Amino acid sequence: MAELSWEAVEEEIRGCNRCGLCERRNSIVLGEGDRSADIMFVGEGPGGDEDRIGRPFVGRAGQLLDKMIAAIDMKREDLYITNIVKCRPPGNRTPLDEEAQTCLPVLRQQYALIRPKIVVCLGATAAKYLYDPNVRITRMHGKWIEKAGVWFMPTFHPAALLRDESKKRDAWEDLQSLAEKYKEIKNAGKGD
Ligand code: URA
């Protein structure tokens, strides 16, 4: 196995052409935030603004995500934020399975380096690959599962909340649940 380091990950994706998303992208959006964060947020893939700027969640959905994070007294710098695919799917379509599968090793390496205690899956694509392949967000949002000592929770993608405001209350409750889980984990870790 190749060396596990951020430099190796950055080197591996530089100029990546492993899937068709390379053809129309402007930027490879690896992710950003605290590389030793306890909490990782994973979305679907960069949109137009992210592709132009090279950072995740900087467009309208990103601005809403910032507000959601602020609502639980956190800042995006406290977390690590990334996506299932690192290049923009044309027209912001859902990534194809082969695109997601091709890109997932990068996310696995990020995960192995960060070693988060909590992973929040933003929307159905992230939840499908990280939580449950048959996920239904409307039914499963806010429900925690533990895998090898790491807690995973799916919630609504902020873009879905922009399209349908009626989901905001549920999303808000999911974030409260995240804040609770984080507190629990922090308290459990005391005295380690
Ligand atoms: N939507 C996503 O899933 N990710 C981004 O980075 C931006 C919008």
PDB file of C-alpha atoms and ligand atoms in Angstrom:
ATOM      1  CA  MET A   1       0.000   0.000   0.000  1.00  0.00           C
ATOM      2  CA  ALA A   2       1.181   3.504  -0.779  1.00  0.00           C
ATOM      3  CA  GLU A   3       2.331   5.674   2.095  1.00  0.00           C
ATOM      4  CA  LEU A   4      -0.543   7.223   4.087  1.00  0.00           C
ATOM      5  CA  SER A   5       0.051  10.954   4.327  1.00  0.00           C
ATOM      6  CA  TRP A   6      -1.665  14.132   3.185  1.00  0.00           C
ATOM      7  CA  GLU A   7       1.208  14.723   0.793  1.00  0.00           C
ATOM      8  CA  ALA A   8       0.629  11.267  -0.725  1.00  0.00           C
ATOM      9  CA  VAL A   9      -3.112  11.970  -1.080  1.00  0.00           C
ATOM     10  CA  GLU A  10      -2.455  15.336  -2.712  1.00  0.00           C
ATOM     11  CA  GLU A  11       0.107  13.781  -5.011  1.00  0.00           C
ATOM     12  CA  GLU A  12      -2.255  10.950  -5.920  1.00  0.00           C
ATOM     13  CA  ILE A  13      -5.083  13.233  -7.012  1.00  0.00           C
ATOM     14  CA  ARG A  14      -2.942  15.828  -8.785  1.00  0.00           C
ATOM     15  CA  GLY A  15      -4.091  15.826 -12.404  1.00  0.00           C
ATOM     16  CA  CYS A  16      -6.319  12.798 -11.693  1.00  0.00           C
ATOM     17  CA  ASN A  17      -7.953  11.333 -14.793  1.00  0.00           C
ATOM     18  CA  ARG A  18      -9.320   8.114 -13.335  1.00  0.00           C
ATOM     19  CA  CYS A  19     -12.895   8.966 -14.286  1.00  0.00           C
ATOM     20  CA  GLY A  20     -14.748  11.087 -16.809  1.00  0.00           C
ATOM     21  CA  LEU A  21     -15.339  13.907 -14.331  1.00  0.00           C
ATOM     22  CA  CYS A  22     -11.805  15.121 -15.089  1.00  0.00           C
ATOM     23  CA  GLU A  23     -12.875  16.242 -18.552  1.00  0.00           C
ATOM     24  CA  ARG A  24     -14.903  19.265 -17.540  1.00  0.00           C
ATOM     25  CA  ARG A  25     -13.601  20.139 -14.125  1.00  0.00           C
ATOM     26  CA  ASN A  26     -11.705  23.307 -13.285  1.00  0.00           C
ATOM     27  CA  SER A  27     -10.610  22.262  -9.793  1.00  0.00           C
ATOM     28  CA  ILE A  28     -10.163  19.086  -7.819  1.00  0.00           C
ATOM     29  CA  VAL A  29     -11.886  19.857  -4.526  1.00  0.00           C
ATOM     30  CA  LEU A  30     -10.164  17.667  -1.961  1.00  0.00           C
ATOM     31  CA  GLY A  31     -11.777  19.112   1.173  1.00  0.00           C
ATOM     32  CA  GLU A  32     -10.866  21.534   3.906  1.00  0.00           C
ATOM     33  CA  GLY A  33     -10.892  22.125   7.616  1.00  0.00           C
ATOM     34  CA  ASP A  34      -9.179  20.666  10.625  1.00  0.00           C
ATOM     35  CA  ARG A  35      -7.211  17.606   9.553  1.00  0.00           C
ATOM     36  CA  SER A  36      -7.464  16.225  13.063  1.00  0.00           C
ATOM     37  CA  ALA A  37     -11.140  17.081  13.553  1.00  0.00           C
ATOM     38  CA  ASP A  38     -13.437  14.853  15.610  1.00  0.00           C
ATOM     39  CA  ILE A  39     -16.250  15.516  13.148  1.00  0.00           C
ATOM     40  CA  MET A  40     -16.202  15.008   9.403  1.00  0.00           C
ATOM     41  CA  PHE A  41     -18.987  16.255   7.094  1.00  0.00           C
ATOM     42  CA  VAL A  42     -19.287  14.502   3.754  1.00  0.00           C
ATOM     43  CA  GLY A  43     -21.379  15.850   0.878  1.00  0.00           C
ATOM     44  CA  GLU A  44     -21.937  14.626  -2.644  1.00  0.00           C
ATOM     45  CA  GLY A  45     -19.621  16.487  -4.982  1.00  0.00           C
ATOM     46  CA  PRO A  46     -18.500  20.000  -5.841  1.00  0.00           C
ATOM     47  CA  GLY A  47     -20.982  22.323  -7.551  1.00  0.00           C
ATOM     48  CA  GLY A  48     -20.193  25.199  -9.873  1.00  0.00           C
ATOM     49  CA  ASP A  49     -18.862  27.594  -7.214  1.00  0.00           C
ATOM     50  CA  GLU A  50     -16.765  24.887  -5.608  1.00  0.00           C
ATOM     51  CA  ASP A  51     -15.346  23.884  -8.999  1.00  0.00           C
ATOM     52  CA  ARG A  52     -14.406  27.494  -9.719  1.00  0.00           C
ATOM     53  CA  ILE A  53     -12.920  28.234  -6.296  1.00  0.00           C
ATOM     54  CA  GLY A  54     -11.519  24.821  -5.366  1.00  0.00           C
ATOM     55  CA  ARG A  55     -13.140  24.653  -1.911  1.00  0.00           C
ATOM     56  CA  PRO A  56     -16.089  22.513  -0.730  1.00  0.00           C
ATOM     57  CA  PHE A  57     -19.476  23.999   0.160  1.00  0.00           C
ATOM     58  CA  VAL A  58     -18.862  27.628  -0.711  1.00  0.00           C
ATOM     59  CA  GLY A  59     -22.012  28.283  -2.795  1.00  0.00           C
ATOM     60  CA  ARG A  60     -25.579  28.781  -1.563  1.00  0.00           C
ATOM     61  CA  ALA A  61     -25.747  25.310  -0.027  1.00  0.00           C
ATOM     62  CA  GLY A  62     -22.415  25.989   1.671  1.00  0.00           C
ATOM     63  CA  GLN A  63     -23.674  29.223   3.147  1.00  0.00           C
ATOM     64  CA  LEU A  64     -26.620  27.373   4.621  1.00  0.00           C
ATOM     65  CA  LEU A  65     -24.268  24.680   5.910  1.00  0.00           C
ATOM     66  CA  ASP A  66     -22.233  27.393   7.667  1.00  0.00           C
ATOM     67  CA  LYS A  67     -25.409  28.603   9.368  1.00  0.00           C
ATOM     68  CA  MET A  68     -26.320  25.072  10.412  1.00  0.00           C
ATOM     69  CA  ILE A  69     -22.860  24.598  11.904  1.00  0.00           C
ATOM     70  CA  ALA A  70     -23.053  27.979  13.656  1.00  0.00           C
ATOM     71  CA  ALA A  71     -26.421  26.968  15.141  1.00  0.00           C
ATOM     72  CA  ILE A  72     -24.615  24.362  17.241  1.00  0.00           C
ATOM     73  CA  ASP A  73     -21.880  26.808  18.233  1.00  0.00           C
ATOM     74  CA  MET A  74     -19.273  25.354  15.928  1.00  0.00           C
ATOM     75  CA  LYS A  75     -17.317  26.776  13.030  1.00  0.00           C
ATOM     76  CA  ARG A  76     -16.405  25.069   9.810  1.00  0.00           C
ATOM     77  CA  GLU A  77     -12.727  25.380  10.772  1.00  0.00           C
ATOM     78  CA  ASP A  78     -13.458  23.005  13.694  1.00  0.00           C
ATOM     79  CA  LEU A  79     -14.570  20.257  11.289  1.00  0.00           C
ATOM     80  CA  TYR A  80     -13.311  18.589   8.161  1.00  0.00           C
ATOM     81  CA  ILE A  81     -15.600  19.000   5.142  1.00  0.00           C
ATOM     82  CA  THR A  82     -15.335  16.975   1.968  1.00  0.00           C
ATOM     83  CA  ASN A  83     -17.379  15.132  -0.655  1.00  0.00           C
ATOM     84  CA  ILE A  84     -17.803  11.648  -2.098  1.00  0.00           C
ATOM     85  CA  VAL A  85     -16.413  12.801  -5.475  1.00  0.00           C
ATOM     86  CA  LYS A  86     -13.784  15.490  -5.708  1.00  0.00           C
ATOM     87  CA  CYS A  87     -14.664  16.790  -9.180  1.00  0.00           C
ATOM     88  CA  ARG A  88     -17.898  18.439 -10.259  1.00  0.00           C
ATOM     89  CA  PRO A  89     -20.433  16.206 -12.008  1.00  0.00           C
ATOM     90  CA  PRO A  90     -21.690  18.092 -15.086  1.00  0.00           C
ATOM     91  CA  GLY A  91     -24.837  20.077 -14.349  1.00  0.00           C
ATOM     92  CA  ASN A  92     -24.512  19.017 -10.703  1.00  0.00           C
ATOM     93  CA  ARG A  93     -26.000  15.622 -11.452  1.00  0.00           C
ATOM     94  CA  THR A  94     -25.646  12.817  -8.918  1.00  0.00           C
ATOM     95  CA  PRO A  95     -22.279  11.086  -9.351  1.00  0.00           C
ATOM     96  CA  LEU A  96     -22.474   7.799 -11.229  1.00  0.00           C
ATOM     97  CA  ASP A  97     -21.702   4.715  -9.200  1.00  0.00           C
ATOM     98  CA  GLU A  98     -18.470   4.156 -11.122  1.00  0.00           C
ATOM     99  CA  GLU A  99     -17.381   7.762 -10.448  1.00  0.00           C
ATOM    100  CA  ALA A 100     -18.101   7.411  -6.740  1.00  0.00           C
ATOM    101  CA  GLN A 101     -16.346   4.025  -6.543  1.00  0.00           C
ATOM    102  CA  THR A 102     -13.322   5.402  -8.373  1.00  0.00           C
ATOM    103  CA  CYS A 103     -13.045   8.357  -5.998  1.00  0.00           C
ATOM    104  CA  LEU A 104     -13.854   6.559  -2.718  1.00  0.00           C
ATOM    105  CA  PRO A 105     -10.249   5.455  -2.047  1.00  0.00           C
ATOM    106  CA  VAL A 106      -9.348   9.143  -1.676  1.00  0.00           C
ATOM    107  CA  LEU A 107     -12.073   9.603   0.947  1.00  0.00           C
ATOM    108  CA  ARG A 108     -10.904   6.428   2.698  1.00  0.00           C
ATOM    109  CA  GLN A 109      -7.407   7.854   2.920  1.00  0.00           C
ATOM    110  CA  GLN A 110      -8.729  11.169   4.250  1.00  0.00           C
ATOM    111  CA  TYR A 111     -10.766   9.244   6.815  1.00  0.00           C
ATOM    112  CA  ALA A 112      -7.752   7.167   7.844  1.00  0.00           C
ATOM    113  CA  LEU A 113      -5.660  10.303   8.303  1.00  0.00           C
ATOM    114  CA  ILE A 114      -8.280  12.329  10.175  1.00  0.00           C
ATOM    115  CA  ARG A 115      -9.604   9.430  12.274  1.00  0.00           C
ATOM    116  CA  PRO A 116     -12.884  11.249  13.060  1.00  0.00           C
ATOM    117  CA  LYS A 117     -15.148  10.144  15.864  1.00  0.00           C
ATOM    118  CA  ILE A 118     -18.279  11.293  14.034  1.00  0.00           C
ATOM    119  CA  VAL A 119     -19.187  11.339  10.334  1.00  0.00           C
ATOM    120  CA  VAL A 120     -22.203  13.354   9.178  1.00  0.00           C
ATOM    121  CA  CYS A 121     -23.465  12.254   5.757  1.00  0.00           C
ATOM    122  CA  LEU A 122     -25.009  15.234   3.968  1.00  0.00           C
ATOM    123  CA  GLY A 123     -27.690  13.820   1.698  1.00  0.00           C
ATOM    124  CA  ALA A 124     -28.470  10.517   0.081  1.00  0.00           C
ATOM    125  CA  THR A 125     -25.270  10.081  -1.943  1.00  0.00           C
ATOM    126  CA  ALA A 126     -22.953  10.392   1.049  1.00  0.00           C
ATOM    127  CA  ALA A 127     -25.286   8.241   3.141  1.00  0.00           C
ATOM    128  CA  LYS A 128     -25.472   5.571   0.420  1.00  0.00           C
ATOM    129  CA  TYR A 129     -21.706   5.105   0.280  1.00  0.00           C
ATOM    130  CA  LEU A 130     -20.884   5.621   3.967  1.00  0.00           C
ATOM    131  CA  TYR A 131     -23.962   4.608   5.949  1.00  0.00           C
ATOM    132  CA  ASP A 132     -26.337   2.237   4.153  1.00  0.00           C
ATOM    133  CA  PRO A 133     -26.615   1.506   0.413  1.00  0.00           C
ATOM    134  CA  ASN A 134     -30.419   1.453   0.749  1.00  0.00           C
ATOM    135  CA  VAL A 135     -30.685   4.645   2.762  1.00  0.00           C
ATOM    136  CA  ARG A 136     -33.866   6.727   2.648  1.00  0.00           C
ATOM    137  CA  ILE A 137     -32.975  10.082   4.120  1.00  0.00           C
ATOM    138  CA  THR A 138     -36.549  11.008   4.981  1.00  0.00           C
ATOM    139  CA  ARG A 139     -36.797   7.868   7.119  1.00  0.00           C
ATOM    140  CA  MET A 140     -33.264   7.504   8.408  1.00  0.00           C
ATOM    141  CA  HIS A 141     -32.035  11.055   8.967  1.00  0.00           C
ATOM    142  CA  GLY A 142     -30.854  11.670  12.507  1.00  0.00           C
ATOM    143  CA  LYS A 143     -30.375   7.954  13.238  1.00  0.00           C
ATOM    144  CA  TRP A 144     -26.950   7.005  14.498  1.00  0.00           C
ATOM    145  CA  ILE A 145     -25.025   3.866  13.696  1.00  0.00           C
ATOM    146  CA  GLU A 146     -21.650   2.921  15.061  1.00  0.00           C
ATOM    147  CA  LYS A 147     -19.030   1.255  12.892  1.00  0.00           C
ATOM    148  CA  ALA A 148     -15.697   0.289  14.417  1.00  0.00           C
ATOM    149  CA  GLY A 149     -16.011   2.936  17.119  1.00  0.00           C
ATOM    150  CA  VAL A 150     -17.029   5.747  14.743  1.00  0.00           C
ATOM    151  CA  TRP A 151     -20.529   7.239  14.789  1.00  0.00           C
ATOM    152  CA  PHE A 152     -22.303   7.898  11.485  1.00  0.00           C
ATOM    153  CA  MET A 153     -25.464   9.946  10.972  1.00  0.00           C
ATOM    154  CA  PRO A 154     -27.239  10.897   7.751  1.00  0.00           C
ATOM    155  CA  THR A 155     -29.055  14.184   7.439  1.00  0.00           C
ATOM    156  CA  PHE A 156     -30.507  16.318   4.674  1.00  0.00           C
ATOM    157  CA  HIS A 157     -28.204  17.890   2.139  1.00  0.00           C
ATOM    158  CA  PRO A 158     -28.326  21.689   2.549  1.00  0.00           C
ATOM    159  CA  ALA A 159     -29.307  21.997  -1.142  1.00  0.00           C
ATOM    160  CA  ALA A 160     -32.391  19.869  -0.348  1.00  0.00           C
ATOM    161  CA  LEU A 161     -33.217  22.274   2.479  1.00  0.00           C
ATOM    162  CA  LEU A 162     -32.980  25.202   0.075  1.00  0.00           C
ATOM    163  CA  ARG A 163     -35.453  23.427  -2.212  1.00  0.00           C
ATOM    164  CA  ASP A 164     -37.834  22.402   0.561  1.00  0.00           C
ATOM    165  CA  GLU A 165     -37.878  24.564   3.671  1.00  0.00           C
ATOM    166  CA  SER A 166     -40.247  22.200   5.448  1.00  0.00           C
ATOM    167  CA  LYS A 167     -37.290  19.858   6.055  1.00  0.00           C
ATOM    168  CA  LYS A 168     -35.377  22.474   8.012  1.00  0.00           C
ATOM    169  CA  ARG A 169     -36.940  21.593  11.350  1.00  0.00           C
ATOM    170  CA  ASP A 170     -35.857  17.954  11.014  1.00  0.00           C
ATOM    171  CA  ALA A 171     -32.378  19.028   9.929  1.00  0.00           C
ATOM    172  CA  TRP A 172     -32.184  21.330  12.931  1.00  0.00           C
ATOM    173  CA  GLU A 173     -33.050  18.419  15.237  1.00  0.00           C
ATOM    174  CA  ASP A 174     -30.386  16.277  13.558  1.00  0.00           C
ATOM    175  CA  LEU A 175     -27.815  18.959  14.305  1.00  0.00           C
ATOM    176  CA  GLN A 176     -28.921  19.130  17.922  1.00  0.00           C
ATOM    177  CA  SER A 177     -28.417  15.398  18.026  1.00  0.00           C
ATOM    178  CA  LEU A 178     -24.928  15.877  16.572  1.00  0.00           C
ATOM    179  CA  ALA A 179     -24.113  18.410  19.298  1.00  0.00           C
ATOM    180  CA  GLU A 180     -25.343  15.915  21.937  1.00  0.00           C
ATOM    181  CA  LYS A 181     -23.348  13.042  20.463  1.00  0.00           C
ATOM    182  CA  TYR A 182     -20.236  15.199  20.365  1.00  0.00           C
ATOM    183  CA  LYS A 183     -20.701  16.173  24.015  1.00  0.00           C
ATOM    184  CA  GLU A 184     -21.199  12.505  24.960  1.00  0.00           C
ATOM    185  CA  ILE A 185     -18.016  11.502  23.150  1.00  0.00           C
ATOM    186  CA  LYS A 186     -16.017  14.325  24.676  1.00  0.00           C
ATOM    187  CA  ASN A 187     -17.232  13.399  28.175  1.00  0.00           C
ATOM    188  CA  ALA A 188     -16.514   9.719  27.607  1.00  0.00           C
ATOM    189  CA  GLY A 189     -12.980  10.595  26.510  1.00  0.00           C
ATOM    190  CA  LYS A 190     -12.216  12.554  29.686  1.00  0.00           C
ATOM    191  CA  GLY A 191      -9.598  10.941  31.817  1.00  0.00           C
ATOM    192  CA  ASP A 192      -8.254   8.798  28.937  1.00  0.00           C
TER     193      ASP A 192
HETATM  194  N1  URA B   1     -22.853  20.203  -2.751  1.00  0.00           N
HETATM  195  C1  URA B   1     -22.061  19.218  -2.298  1.00  0.00           C
HETATM  196  O1  URA B   1     -22.488  18.090  -2.109  1.00  0.00           O
HETATM  197  N2  URA B   1     -20.798  19.514  -2.050  1.00  0.00           N
HETATM  198  C2  URA B   1     -20.264  20.719  -2.221  1.00  0.00           C
HETATM  199  O2  URA B   1     -19.071  20.890  -1.968  1.00  0.00           O
HETATM  200  C3  URA B   1     -21.111  21.736  -2.691  1.00  0.00           C
HETATM  201  C4  URA B   1     -22.399  21.463  -2.949  1.00  0.00           C
END
